[in-house]
Amino acid sequence: MVRGQITVGQDTLYFDDNNHQIKDDFVYESDSVHYFNGTTGSEIKQDYAFHDGKWYYFDELGRMVTGLQRINGEYRYFDANGVQLKGGTVTDSLTHKTYTFDTQSGGGTLVTI
């Protein structure tokens, strides 16, 4: 029986305490959140995931990102729950720069320096 995270080929899969493969759901660890694809069950890495009507992004280690991010050369913002902001304005608390985010793509534009 398998429990926890395992690697099969190039895919990382996760099995719960009842030996069921996690698909289309989050796995919460002490210091990070991971997401497993709804079809294959493989962990999402360096990509977006759409879950319950919301967009999330996961880094190269499969960890959910939050805050202001630069992804593929474009600014994106993710709230404390990892949900991508689409439409709206955010001021970075460290740099005090303000960004506005597109309602469709979520792409950000610097509006103040």
N, CA and C of each residue as an Amber inpcrd file, in Angstrom:
protein
   339
   0.8330000  -1.1790000   0.0000000   0.0000000   0.0000000   0.0000000
   0.8790000   1.2440000   0.0000000   0.3850000   2.2690000  -0.6800000
   1.1490000   3.4980000  -0.8330000   0.4600000   4.6140000  -0.0560000
   1.2780000   5.4260000   0.6140000   0.7730000   6.6140000   1.3100000
   1.7310000   7.7600000   1.0780000   1.1750000   8.9570000   0.9620000
   2.0110000  10.1350000   0.7820000   2.4020000  10.3480000  -0.6610000
   3.5040000  11.0560000  -0.8220000   3.9570000  11.4730000  -2.1400000
   4.9040000  10.4310000  -2.7320000   4.6700000  10.0630000  -4.0100000
   5.5630000   9.1430000  -4.7100000   5.8140000   9.6660000  -6.1140000
   6.9220000   9.2500000  -6.6980000   7.2480000   9.6390000  -8.0690000
   7.1630000   8.4080000  -8.9570000   6.4160000   8.5450000 -10.0420000
   6.2720000   7.4870000 -11.0400000   6.6900000   8.0990000 -12.3700000
   7.8350000   7.6670000 -12.8950000   8.3650000   8.3070000 -14.0930000
   8.7020000   9.7460000 -13.7710000   8.0920000  10.6840000 -14.4800000
   8.3190000  12.1050000 -14.2180000   7.1680000  12.7500000 -13.4520000
   6.1900000  11.9520000 -13.0520000   5.0230000  12.4810000 -12.3440000
   5.1460000  12.2550000 -10.8440000   4.7400000  13.2770000 -10.0870000
   4.6480000  13.1520000  -8.6440000   3.1770000  12.9830000  -8.3030000
   2.8590000  11.9060000  -7.5930000   1.4850000  11.5850000  -7.2100000
   1.3760000  11.6200000  -5.6930000   0.1430000  11.6910000  -5.1970000
  -0.0620000  11.7070000  -3.7440000  -1.2210000  10.7920000  -3.3800000
  -1.0060000   9.9750000  -2.3530000  -2.0190000   9.0610000  -1.8550000
  -2.3140000   9.3890000  -0.4000000  -3.6160000   9.4610000  -0.0590000
  -4.0160000   9.8110000   1.3020000  -3.8700000   8.6130000   2.2460000
  -4.2640000   8.7980000   3.4980000  -4.1240000   7.7490000   4.5110000
  -4.9670000   6.5150000   4.2220000  -5.9670000   6.6570000   3.3480000
  -6.8050000   5.5130000   2.9610000  -6.3440000   4.9060000   1.6370000
  -5.1420000   5.3070000   1.1950000  -4.5320000   4.8120000  -0.0450000
  -5.2790000   5.2220000  -1.2990000  -6.0400000   6.3130000  -1.2390000
  -6.7140000   6.8520000  -2.4170000  -5.8420000   7.9320000  -3.0360000
  -5.7100000   7.8930000  -4.3570000  -4.9210000   8.9100000  -5.0390000
  -5.6720000  10.2450000  -5.0270000  -4.9550000  11.2970000  -4.6760000
  -5.5290000  12.6450000  -4.6730000  -5.5500000  13.1650000  -6.1090000
  -6.7320000  13.6070000  -6.5430000  -6.8920000  14.2200000  -7.8630000
  -7.8000000  15.4300000  -7.7120000  -7.4740000  16.5190000  -8.4430000
  -8.2560000  17.7490000  -8.4190000  -8.4530000  18.2590000  -6.9970000
  -7.3340000  18.2690000  -6.2480000  -7.4300000  18.7430000  -4.8750000
  -6.0620000  19.2100000  -4.3840000  -6.1060000  19.9410000  -3.2810000
  -4.9110000  20.4710000  -2.6440000  -4.4250000  19.5130000  -1.5690000
  -3.1130000  19.5140000  -1.3470000  -2.5050000  18.8170000  -0.2180000
  -1.7600000  19.8740000   0.5770000  -2.0920000  19.9720000   1.8650000
  -1.5110000  20.9830000   2.7370000  -0.4020000  20.3640000   3.5630000
   0.7950000  20.9540000   3.4590000   1.9270000  20.5450000   4.2750000
   2.2040000  21.6520000   5.2750000   3.1200000  21.4300000   6.1850000
   3.3770000  22.4180000   7.2330000   3.8270000  23.7640000   6.6750000
   4.5470000  23.7640000   5.5440000   5.0730000  25.0170000   5.0200000
   4.6770000  25.3140000   3.5760000   3.7790000  24.5220000   3.0050000
   3.4000000  24.7500000   1.6090000   2.0820000  24.0500000   1.2710000
   1.5420000  24.4420000   0.1100000   0.3200000  23.8310000  -0.4160000
   0.6280000  23.3530000  -1.8320000   0.1900000  22.1440000  -2.1650000
   0.4180000  21.5510000  -3.4780000  -0.9300000  21.1900000  -4.0920000
  -0.9530000  21.0620000  -5.4250000  -2.1920000  20.7230000  -6.1210000
  -1.9360000  19.5750000  -7.0900000  -2.9000000  18.6550000  -7.1620000
  -2.7670000  17.4740000  -8.0050000  -3.8660000  17.4660000  -9.0680000
  -3.4360000  17.3260000 -10.3170000  -4.2900000  17.3840000 -11.5050000
  -5.5040000  16.4750000 -11.3800000  -6.6470000  16.9580000 -11.8790000
  -7.8900000  16.2160000 -11.7780000  -7.9830000  15.0020000 -12.6810000
  -7.2090000  14.9580000 -13.7460000  -7.2650000  13.8310000 -14.6720000
  -6.2200000  12.7740000 -14.3430000  -4.9670000  13.2010000 -14.2760000
  -3.8670000  12.2480000 -14.0630000  -3.4800000  12.0930000 -12.6040000
  -3.7950000  13.1010000 -11.8020000  -3.3780000  13.0890000 -10.4070000
  -1.9550000  13.5470000 -10.2060000  -1.2730000  13.9770000 -11.2870000
   0.1170000  14.4190000 -11.1440000   0.1720000  15.8310000 -10.5610000
   1.2270000  16.0860000  -9.7920000   1.4070000  17.3870000  -9.1510000
   1.6640000  18.4600000 -10.1990000   1.0400000  19.6120000 -10.0100000
   1.2340000  20.7490000 -10.8950000   2.5090000  21.4790000 -10.4620000
   3.4190000  21.6870000 -11.4300000   4.6640000  22.4150000 -11.1680000
   4.9040000  23.4110000 -12.2940000   5.3060000  24.6240000 -11.9210000
   5.5590000  25.7150000 -12.8660000   4.4010000  25.8980000 -13.8330000
   3.1930000  25.9180000 -13.2800000   2.0170000  26.0590000 -14.1280000
   0.8300000  26.5280000 -13.2930000  -0.2070000  26.9300000 -14.0250000
  -1.4580000  27.3470000 -13.4130000  -2.3670000  26.1370000 -13.2030000
  -3.2510000  26.2550000 -12.2400000  -4.3060000  25.2620000 -12.0350000
  -5.6110000  26.0240000 -11.8170000  -6.6760000  25.5230000 -12.4030000
  -8.0130000  26.1050000 -12.2570000  -8.8100000  25.1660000 -11.3640000
  -9.2680000  25.6720000 -10.2220000  -9.9780000  24.8400000  -9.2520000
 -11.1310000  25.6400000  -8.6590000 -12.3290000  25.0960000  -8.7270000
 -13.5310000  25.7400000  -8.1790000 -13.6810000  27.1860000  -8.6450000
 -13.4270000  27.4250000  -9.9380000 -13.6300000  28.7420000 -10.5160000
 -12.5410000  29.7540000 -10.2310000 -11.3950000  29.3090000  -9.6910000
 -10.3070000  30.2250000  -9.3460000  -8.9910000  29.7090000  -9.9250000
  -8.1050000  30.6570000 -10.2560000  -6.7830000  30.3260000 -10.7910000
  -5.7220000  30.4120000  -9.7050000  -4.7960000  29.4600000  -9.7380000
  -3.6680000  29.3750000  -8.8110000  -2.4140000  29.1370000  -9.6410000
  -1.2470000  29.4100000  -9.0490000   0.0110000  29.1000000  -9.7320000
   0.9190000  28.3610000  -8.7510000   1.6620000  27.3890000  -9.3020000
   2.5490000  26.5620000  -8.4940000   3.9630000  26.6510000  -9.0540000
   4.9480000  26.8410000  -8.1790000   6.3320000  27.0480000  -8.6130000
   6.9930000  25.7420000  -9.0560000   8.2990000  25.7970000  -9.3140000
   9.0290000  24.6430000  -9.8320000   9.0770000  23.4670000  -8.8640000
   8.8110000  23.7220000  -7.5870000   8.7570000  22.6470000  -6.5880000
   7.3210000  22.2180000  -6.2940000   6.3720000  22.8050000  -7.0220000
   4.9660000  22.4560000  -6.8320000   4.2920000  23.1980000  -5.6970000
   4.9280000  24.2390000  -5.1710000   4.3530000  25.0050000  -4.0590000
   3.4710000  26.1340000  -4.5770000   2.3070000  26.3070000  -3.9660000
   1.4180000  27.4110000  -4.3140000   2.1080000  28.7310000  -3.9980000
   1.9950000  29.6970000  -4.9340000   2.6000000  31.0070000  -4.7020000
   1.5440000  31.9830000  -4.1840000   2.0220000  33.0130000  -3.4860000
   1.1640000  34.1010000  -3.0140000   1.9030000  35.4070000  -3.2510000
   1.1680000  36.5140000  -3.1890000   1.7730000  37.8250000  -3.3350000
   2.0790000  38.1580000  -4.7800000   2.8700000  39.2020000  -4.9650000
   3.2560000  39.6700000  -6.2910000   4.3000000  38.7230000  -6.8660000
   4.0560000  38.2360000  -8.0730000   4.9580000  37.2870000  -8.7390000
   5.2450000  37.7760000 -10.1490000   6.4140000  37.4200000 -10.6500000
   6.7370000  37.6710000 -12.0570000   6.8180000  36.2990000 -12.7180000
   5.8470000  36.0100000 -13.5840000   5.7310000  34.7070000 -14.2310000
   5.8180000  34.9200000 -15.7350000   6.7670000  34.2550000 -16.3540000
   6.9830000  34.3910000 -17.8040000   7.0750000  35.8610000 -18.2200000
   7.7490000  36.6600000 -17.3990000   7.9830000  38.0610000 -17.7210000
   6.8420000  39.0090000 -17.4080000   5.7470000  38.4910000 -16.8630000
   4.5950000  39.3440000 -16.5500000   4.2770000  39.2980000 -15.0620000
   3.8170000  40.4430000 -14.5410000   3.4150000  40.5010000 -13.1400000
   2.0510000  39.8470000 -12.9590000   1.9280000  39.1080000 -11.8770000
   0.6670000  38.4980000 -11.4590000   0.5770000  38.6770000  -9.9460000
  -0.6410000  38.7150000  -9.4330000  -0.8180000  38.8220000  -7.9880000
  -1.7350000  37.7100000  -7.5010000  -1.3300000  37.0770000  -6.4030000
  -2.0890000  35.9900000  -5.7870000  -2.3080000  36.3360000  -4.3170000
  -3.5490000  36.2430000  -3.8650000  -3.8570000  36.6130000  -2.4820000
  -3.2810000  35.5900000  -1.4970000  -3.5410000  35.7890000  -0.2140000
  -2.9860000  34.9280000   0.8330000  -3.4370000  33.4770000   0.6970000
  -4.5610000  33.2380000  -0.0120000  -5.0410000  31.8810000  -0.2470000
  -4.5510000  31.3160000  -1.5810000  -3.7270000  32.0900000  -2.2820000
  -3.1750000  31.6450000  -3.5560000  -4.0360000  31.9410000  -4.7610000
  -5.1650000  32.6100000  -4.5780000  -6.0850000  32.9000000  -5.6790000
  -5.5620000  34.0820000  -6.4840000  -5.5110000  33.9190000  -7.8220000
  -5.0280000  34.9790000  -8.6950000  -6.0310000  36.1220000  -8.7710000
  -5.5170000  37.3520000  -8.6520000  -6.3360000  38.5450000  -8.7960000
  -6.5100000  38.8460000 -10.2760000  -7.7500000  38.9910000 -10.6870000
  -8.0650000  39.4130000 -12.0520000  -8.9610000  40.6300000 -11.9350000
  -8.4040000  41.7680000 -12.3160000  -9.1090000  43.0260000 -12.1390000
  -8.8120000  43.5750000 -10.7610000  -8.3820000  44.7870000 -10.6890000
  -8.0880000  45.3870000  -9.3930000  -6.6910000  45.9660000  -9.3430000
  -6.3760000  46.5580000  -8.2150000  -5.1100000  47.2430000  -8.0160000
  -4.4810000  46.7770000  -6.7110000  -3.1560000  46.6480000  -6.7250000
  -2.4200000  46.2350000  -5.5290000  -1.1880000  47.1150000  -5.3890000
  -0.9020000  47.5520000  -4.1620000   0.3330000  48.2640000  -3.8690000
   1.2380000  47.3290000  -3.0810000   2.4380000  47.1090000  -3.6150000
   3.4170000  46.2350000  -2.9700000   3.8680000  46.8820000  -1.6590000
   3.7460000  46.1790000  -0.5520000   4.0700000  46.7400000   0.7610000
   5.5660000  46.9850000   0.9420000   6.4100000  46.2980000   0.1900000
   7.8530000  46.4990000   0.3130000   8.3630000  47.6420000  -0.5550000
   7.9090000  47.6920000  -1.8020000   8.4200000  48.7040000  -2.7390000
   7.5200000  49.9250000  -2.8470000   6.2880000  49.8000000  -2.3680000
   5.2670000  50.8540000  -2.4570000   4.8840000  51.1780000  -3.9010000
   5.1940000  50.2660000  -4.8180000   4.7870000  50.4150000  -6.2160000
   3.3750000  49.8590000  -6.3670000   2.5780000  50.5100000  -7.2240000
   1.2010000  50.0940000  -7.4340000   1.0640000  49.4630000  -8.8150000
   0.3270000  48.3510000  -8.8600000   0.0910000  47.6090000 -10.0900000
  -1.4090000  47.4700000 -10.2980000  -1.8260000  47.5130000 -11.5480000
  -3.2220000  47.2360000 -11.8890000  -3.2410000  45.9440000 -12.6950000
  -4.2910000  45.1380000 -12.5070000  -4.3410000  43.8040000 -13.1010000
  -5.5420000  43.6530000 -14.0240000  -5.2780000  43.1060000 -15.2020000
  -6.2860000  42.9010000 -16.2390000  -7.3940000  41.9680000 -15.7430000
  -8.6450000  42.2720000 -16.1300000  -9.7750000  41.4650000 -15.6830000
  -9.8270000  40.0850000 -16.3430000  -9.2320000  39.9360000 -17.5210000
  -9.2650000  38.6470000 -18.2190000  -8.0210000  37.8060000 -17.9340000
  -6.8510000  38.3600000 -18.2370000  -5.6050000  37.5900000 -18.1230000
  -5.0040000  37.6350000 -16.7280000  -5.3060000  38.6880000 -15.9900000
  -4.6800000  38.8670000 -14.6810000  -3.3010000  39.4870000 -14.7850000
  -2.8650000  39.8280000 -16.0080000  -1.5550000  40.4560000 -16.2040000
  -1.4970000  41.8100000 -15.5490000  -0.3640000  42.1070000 -14.9110000
  -0.2330000  43.3530000 -14.1740000   0.5840000  44.3930000 -14.9060000
   0.2480000  45.6460000 -14.6590000   0.9540000  46.7890000 -15.2160000
   1.3240000  47.7170000 -14.0710000   2.5900000  48.1380000 -14.0440000
   3.0470000  49.0870000 -13.0440000   2.4290000  50.4470000 -13.3550000
   1.7500000  51.0380000 -12.3560000   1.1070000  52.3320000 -12.5870000
   1.7580000  53.4600000 -11.7940000   2.5050000  53.1290000 -10.7160000
   3.2550000  54.1530000  -9.9920000   4.6090000  53.5940000  -9.6080000
   5.5870000  54.4940000  -9.5580000   6.9470000  54.0830000  -9.1870000
   7.2570000  54.6080000  -7.8020000
